[in-house]
PDB file of C-alpha atoms and ligand atoms in Angstrom:
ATOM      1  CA  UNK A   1     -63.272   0.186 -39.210  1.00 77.00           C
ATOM      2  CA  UNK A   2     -63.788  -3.293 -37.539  1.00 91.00           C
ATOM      3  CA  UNK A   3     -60.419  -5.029 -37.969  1.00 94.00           C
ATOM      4  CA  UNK A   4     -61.013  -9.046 -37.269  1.00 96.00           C
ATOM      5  CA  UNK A   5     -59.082 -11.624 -36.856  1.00 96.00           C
ATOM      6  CA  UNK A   6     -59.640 -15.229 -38.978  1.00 97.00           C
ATOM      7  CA  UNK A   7     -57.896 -18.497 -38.840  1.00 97.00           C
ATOM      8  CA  UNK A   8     -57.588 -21.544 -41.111  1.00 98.00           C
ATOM      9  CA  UNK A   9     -56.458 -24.662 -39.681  1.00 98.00           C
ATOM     10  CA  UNK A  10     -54.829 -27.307 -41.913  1.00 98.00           C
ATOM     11  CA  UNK A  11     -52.799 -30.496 -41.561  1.00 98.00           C
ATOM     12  CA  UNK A  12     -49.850 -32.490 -42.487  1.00 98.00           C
ATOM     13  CA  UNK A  13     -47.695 -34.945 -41.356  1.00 98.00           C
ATOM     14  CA  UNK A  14     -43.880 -35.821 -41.939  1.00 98.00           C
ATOM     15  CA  UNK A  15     -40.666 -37.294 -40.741  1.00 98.00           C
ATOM     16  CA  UNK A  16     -37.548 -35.326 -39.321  1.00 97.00           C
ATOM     17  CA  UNK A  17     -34.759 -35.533 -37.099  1.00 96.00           C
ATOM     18  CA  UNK A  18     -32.677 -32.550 -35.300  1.00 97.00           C
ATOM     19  CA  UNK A  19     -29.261 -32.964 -35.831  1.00 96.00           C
ATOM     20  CA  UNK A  20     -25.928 -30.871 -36.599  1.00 96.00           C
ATOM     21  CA  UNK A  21     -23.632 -32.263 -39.091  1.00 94.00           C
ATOM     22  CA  UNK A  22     -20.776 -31.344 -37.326  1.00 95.00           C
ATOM     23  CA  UNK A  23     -21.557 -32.573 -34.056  1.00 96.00           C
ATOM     24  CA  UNK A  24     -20.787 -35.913 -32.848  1.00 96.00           C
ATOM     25  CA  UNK A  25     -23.656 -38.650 -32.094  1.00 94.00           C
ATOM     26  CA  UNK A  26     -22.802 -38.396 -28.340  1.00 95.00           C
ATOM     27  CA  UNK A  27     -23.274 -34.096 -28.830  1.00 97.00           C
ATOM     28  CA  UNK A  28     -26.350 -34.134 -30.923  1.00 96.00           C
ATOM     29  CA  UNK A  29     -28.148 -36.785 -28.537  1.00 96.00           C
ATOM     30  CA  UNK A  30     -26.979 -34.895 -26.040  1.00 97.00           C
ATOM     31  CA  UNK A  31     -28.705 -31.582 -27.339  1.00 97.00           C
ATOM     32  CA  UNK A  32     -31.897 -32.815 -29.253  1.00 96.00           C
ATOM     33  CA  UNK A  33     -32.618 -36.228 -27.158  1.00 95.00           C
ATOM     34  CA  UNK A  34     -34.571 -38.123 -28.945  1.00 94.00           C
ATOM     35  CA  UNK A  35     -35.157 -35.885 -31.819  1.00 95.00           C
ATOM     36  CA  UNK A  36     -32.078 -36.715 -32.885  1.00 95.00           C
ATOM     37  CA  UNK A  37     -32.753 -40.436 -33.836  1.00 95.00           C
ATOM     38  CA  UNK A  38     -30.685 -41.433 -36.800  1.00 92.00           C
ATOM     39  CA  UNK A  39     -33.646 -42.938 -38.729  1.00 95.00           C
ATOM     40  CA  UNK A  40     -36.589 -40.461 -37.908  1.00 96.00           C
ATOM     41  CA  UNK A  41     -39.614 -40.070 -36.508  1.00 97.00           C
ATOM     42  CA  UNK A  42     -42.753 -38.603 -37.371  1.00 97.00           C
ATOM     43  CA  UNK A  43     -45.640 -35.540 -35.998  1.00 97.00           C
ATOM     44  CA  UNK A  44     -48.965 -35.037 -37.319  1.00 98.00           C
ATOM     45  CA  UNK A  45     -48.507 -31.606 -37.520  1.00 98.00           C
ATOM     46  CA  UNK A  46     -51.125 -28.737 -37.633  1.00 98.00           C
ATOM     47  CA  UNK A  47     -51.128 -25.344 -38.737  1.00 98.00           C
ATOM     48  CA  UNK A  48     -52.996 -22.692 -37.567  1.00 98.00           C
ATOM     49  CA  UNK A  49     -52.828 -19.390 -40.237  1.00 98.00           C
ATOM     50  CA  UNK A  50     -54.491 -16.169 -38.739  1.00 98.00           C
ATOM     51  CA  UNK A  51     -55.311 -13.540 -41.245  1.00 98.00           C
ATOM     52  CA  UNK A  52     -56.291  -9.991 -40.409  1.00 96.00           C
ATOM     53  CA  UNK A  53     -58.558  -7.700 -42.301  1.00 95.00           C
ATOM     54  CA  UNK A  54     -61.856  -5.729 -42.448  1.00 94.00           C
ATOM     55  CA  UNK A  55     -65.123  -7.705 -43.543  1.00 94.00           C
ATOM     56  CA  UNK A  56     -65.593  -6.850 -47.581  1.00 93.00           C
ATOM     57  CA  UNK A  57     -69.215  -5.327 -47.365  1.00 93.00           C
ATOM     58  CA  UNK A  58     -70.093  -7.360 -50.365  1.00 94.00           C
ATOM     59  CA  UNK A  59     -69.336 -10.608 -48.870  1.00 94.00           C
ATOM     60  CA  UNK A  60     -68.951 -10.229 -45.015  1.00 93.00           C
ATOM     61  CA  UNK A  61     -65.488 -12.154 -45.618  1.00 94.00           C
ATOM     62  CA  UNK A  62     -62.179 -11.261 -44.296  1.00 94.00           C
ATOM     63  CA  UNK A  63     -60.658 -13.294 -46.671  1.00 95.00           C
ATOM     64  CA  UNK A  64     -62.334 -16.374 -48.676  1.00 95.00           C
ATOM     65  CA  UNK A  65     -61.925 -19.420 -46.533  1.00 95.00           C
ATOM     66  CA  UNK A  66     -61.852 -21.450 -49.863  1.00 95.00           C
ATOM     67  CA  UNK A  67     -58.925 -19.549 -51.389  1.00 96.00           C
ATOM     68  CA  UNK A  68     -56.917 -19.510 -48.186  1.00 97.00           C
ATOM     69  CA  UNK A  69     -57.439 -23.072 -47.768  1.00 97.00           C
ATOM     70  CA  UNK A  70     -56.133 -23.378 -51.635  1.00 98.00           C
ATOM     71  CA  UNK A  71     -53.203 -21.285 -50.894  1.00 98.00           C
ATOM     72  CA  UNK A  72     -52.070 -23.613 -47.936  1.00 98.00           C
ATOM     73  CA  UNK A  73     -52.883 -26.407 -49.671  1.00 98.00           C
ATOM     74  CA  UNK A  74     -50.485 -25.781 -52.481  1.00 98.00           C
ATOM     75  CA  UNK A  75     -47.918 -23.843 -50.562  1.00 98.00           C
ATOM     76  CA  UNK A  76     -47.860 -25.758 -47.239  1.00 98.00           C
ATOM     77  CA  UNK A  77     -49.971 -29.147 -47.610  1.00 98.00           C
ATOM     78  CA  UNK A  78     -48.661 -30.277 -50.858  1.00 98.00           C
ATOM     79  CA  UNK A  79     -44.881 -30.248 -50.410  1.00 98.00           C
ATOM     80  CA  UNK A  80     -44.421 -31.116 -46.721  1.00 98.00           C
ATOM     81  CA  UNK A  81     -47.496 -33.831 -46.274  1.00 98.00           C
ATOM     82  CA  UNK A  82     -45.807 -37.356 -45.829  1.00 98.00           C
ATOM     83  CA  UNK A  83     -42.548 -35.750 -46.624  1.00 98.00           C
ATOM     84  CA  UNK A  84     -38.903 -35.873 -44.881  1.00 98.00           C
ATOM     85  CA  UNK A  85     -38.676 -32.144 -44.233  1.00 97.00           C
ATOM     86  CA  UNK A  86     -34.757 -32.774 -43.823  1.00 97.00           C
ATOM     87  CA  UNK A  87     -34.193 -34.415 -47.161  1.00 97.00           C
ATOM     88  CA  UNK A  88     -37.332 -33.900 -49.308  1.00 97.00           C
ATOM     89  CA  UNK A  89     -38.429 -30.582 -49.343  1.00 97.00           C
ATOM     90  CA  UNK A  90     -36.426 -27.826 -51.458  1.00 97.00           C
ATOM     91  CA  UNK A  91     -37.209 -25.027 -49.107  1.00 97.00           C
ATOM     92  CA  UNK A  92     -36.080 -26.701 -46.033  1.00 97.00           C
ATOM     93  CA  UNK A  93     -33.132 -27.769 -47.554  1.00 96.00           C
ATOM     94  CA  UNK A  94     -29.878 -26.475 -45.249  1.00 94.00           C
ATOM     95  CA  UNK A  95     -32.273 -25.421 -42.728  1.00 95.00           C
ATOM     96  CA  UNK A  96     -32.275 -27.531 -39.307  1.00 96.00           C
ATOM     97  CA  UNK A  97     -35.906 -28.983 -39.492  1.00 96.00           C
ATOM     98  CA  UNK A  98     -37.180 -27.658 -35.867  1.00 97.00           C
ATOM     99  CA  UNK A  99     -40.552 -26.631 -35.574  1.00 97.00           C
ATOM    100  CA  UNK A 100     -39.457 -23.092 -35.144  1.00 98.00           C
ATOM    101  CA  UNK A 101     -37.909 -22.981 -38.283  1.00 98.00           C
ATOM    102  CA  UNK A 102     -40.116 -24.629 -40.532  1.00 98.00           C
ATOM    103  CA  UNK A 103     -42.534 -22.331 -39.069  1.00 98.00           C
ATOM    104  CA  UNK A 104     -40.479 -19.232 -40.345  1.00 98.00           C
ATOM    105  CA  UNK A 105     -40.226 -21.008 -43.911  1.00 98.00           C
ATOM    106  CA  UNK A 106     -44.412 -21.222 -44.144  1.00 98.00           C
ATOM    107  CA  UNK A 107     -44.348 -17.569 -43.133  1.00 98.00           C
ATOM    108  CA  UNK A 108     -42.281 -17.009 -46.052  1.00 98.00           C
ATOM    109  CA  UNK A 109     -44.242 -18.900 -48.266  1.00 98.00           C
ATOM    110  CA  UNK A 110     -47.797 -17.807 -47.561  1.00 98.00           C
ATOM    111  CA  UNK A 111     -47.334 -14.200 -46.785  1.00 98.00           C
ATOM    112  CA  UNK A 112     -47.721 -12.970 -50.504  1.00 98.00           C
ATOM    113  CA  UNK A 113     -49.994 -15.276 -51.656  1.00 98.00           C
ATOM    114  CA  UNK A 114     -52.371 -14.181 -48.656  1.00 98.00           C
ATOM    115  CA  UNK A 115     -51.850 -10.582 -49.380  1.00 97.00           C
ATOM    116  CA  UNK A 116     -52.746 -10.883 -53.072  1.00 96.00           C
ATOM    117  CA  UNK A 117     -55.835 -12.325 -52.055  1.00 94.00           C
ATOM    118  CA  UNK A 118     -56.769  -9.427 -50.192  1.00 92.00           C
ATOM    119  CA  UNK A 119     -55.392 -10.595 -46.767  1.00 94.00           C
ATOM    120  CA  UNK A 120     -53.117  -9.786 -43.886  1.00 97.00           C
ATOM    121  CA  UNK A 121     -51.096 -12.754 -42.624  1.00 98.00           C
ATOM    122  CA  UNK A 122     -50.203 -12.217 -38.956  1.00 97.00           C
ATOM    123  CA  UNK A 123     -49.661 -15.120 -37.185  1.00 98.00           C
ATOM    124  CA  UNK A 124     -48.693 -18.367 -37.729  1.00 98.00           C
ATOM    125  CA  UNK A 125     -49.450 -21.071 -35.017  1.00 98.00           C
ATOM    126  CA  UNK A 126     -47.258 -24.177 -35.762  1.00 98.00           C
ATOM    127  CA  UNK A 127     -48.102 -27.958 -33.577  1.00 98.00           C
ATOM    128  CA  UNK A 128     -46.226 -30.185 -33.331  1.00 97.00           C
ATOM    129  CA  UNK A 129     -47.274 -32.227 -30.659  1.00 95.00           C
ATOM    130  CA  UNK A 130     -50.222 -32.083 -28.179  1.00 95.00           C
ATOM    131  CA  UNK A 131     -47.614 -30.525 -25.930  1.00 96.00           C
ATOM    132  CA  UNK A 132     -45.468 -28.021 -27.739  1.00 96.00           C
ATOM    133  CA  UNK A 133     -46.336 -25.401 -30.426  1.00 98.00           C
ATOM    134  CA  UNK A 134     -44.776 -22.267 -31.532  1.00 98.00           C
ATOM    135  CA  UNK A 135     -46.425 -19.164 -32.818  1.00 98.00           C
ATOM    136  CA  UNK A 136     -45.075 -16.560 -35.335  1.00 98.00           C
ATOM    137  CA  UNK A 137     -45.611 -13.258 -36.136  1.00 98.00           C
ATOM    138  CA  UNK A 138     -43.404 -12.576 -39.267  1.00 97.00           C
ATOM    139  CA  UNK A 139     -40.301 -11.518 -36.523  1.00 94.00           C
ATOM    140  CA  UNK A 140     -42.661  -9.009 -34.976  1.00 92.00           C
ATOM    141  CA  UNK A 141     -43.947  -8.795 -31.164  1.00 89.00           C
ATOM    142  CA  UNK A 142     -47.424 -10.392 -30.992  1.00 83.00           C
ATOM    143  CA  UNK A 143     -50.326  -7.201 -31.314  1.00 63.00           C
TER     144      UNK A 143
HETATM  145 NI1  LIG B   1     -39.681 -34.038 -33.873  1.00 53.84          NI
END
């Protein structure tokens, strides 16, 4: 059996800051720097969704490109693009809006979706900026 490995990259961008409620200003600046500017600031953000599986015979495909795309683009795309992931997105709502987190919320999101369509989601690879990413693994060790 030849297990492969396939990835979809999409987009989005969207506003957010990193701050605790209960902290002070002084605390939270002194925590999340800059992050933690009271009126925002912006990433273009990319996703990077890494799907495991054996080719189908019939098609050579791991999974359908196409209907991965469509499940990011309804799942991920749609509700965060030019969003305020602190204030305008349901499933982030209570949820410090760190790249690490929202990255555990898409995993959440996508991982049944992906398996229905004959997929196996294991990795997600969230950037933020040309500088810092994280990946995830659904809470798992990386294979
Ligand atoms: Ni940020």
């Amino acid at each position: 059996m030849k297990t492969i490995y396939i990835t979809r990259r999409e987009t989005f961008n969207a506003a957010h800051k990193l701050w605790r409620e209960e902290w002070s200003e002084e605390k939270n600046w002194e925590v999340f720097g800059k992050c933690s500017n009271k009126n925002w600031h912006g990433h273009n953000f990319s996703i990077y969704v890494t799907v495991k599986g054996i080719p189908s015979e019939e098609t050579g495909f791991v999974i359908n490109l196409k209907e991965l795309s469509l499940i990011l683009k309804k799942e991920v795309v749609e509700p965060l693009d030019h969003k305020n992931l602190n204030l305008d997105v349901p499933f982030l709502q209570g949820i410090l809006a760190s790249t690490e987190n929202i990255a555990i919320q898409i995993w959440d999101r996508i991982k049944d979706p992906i398996s229905e369509a004959g997929g196996e989601l294991v990795k997600i690879k969230l950037v933020e900026t040309e500088n810092n990413y994280v990946e995830y693994y659904g809470g798992k060790e990386p294979f």
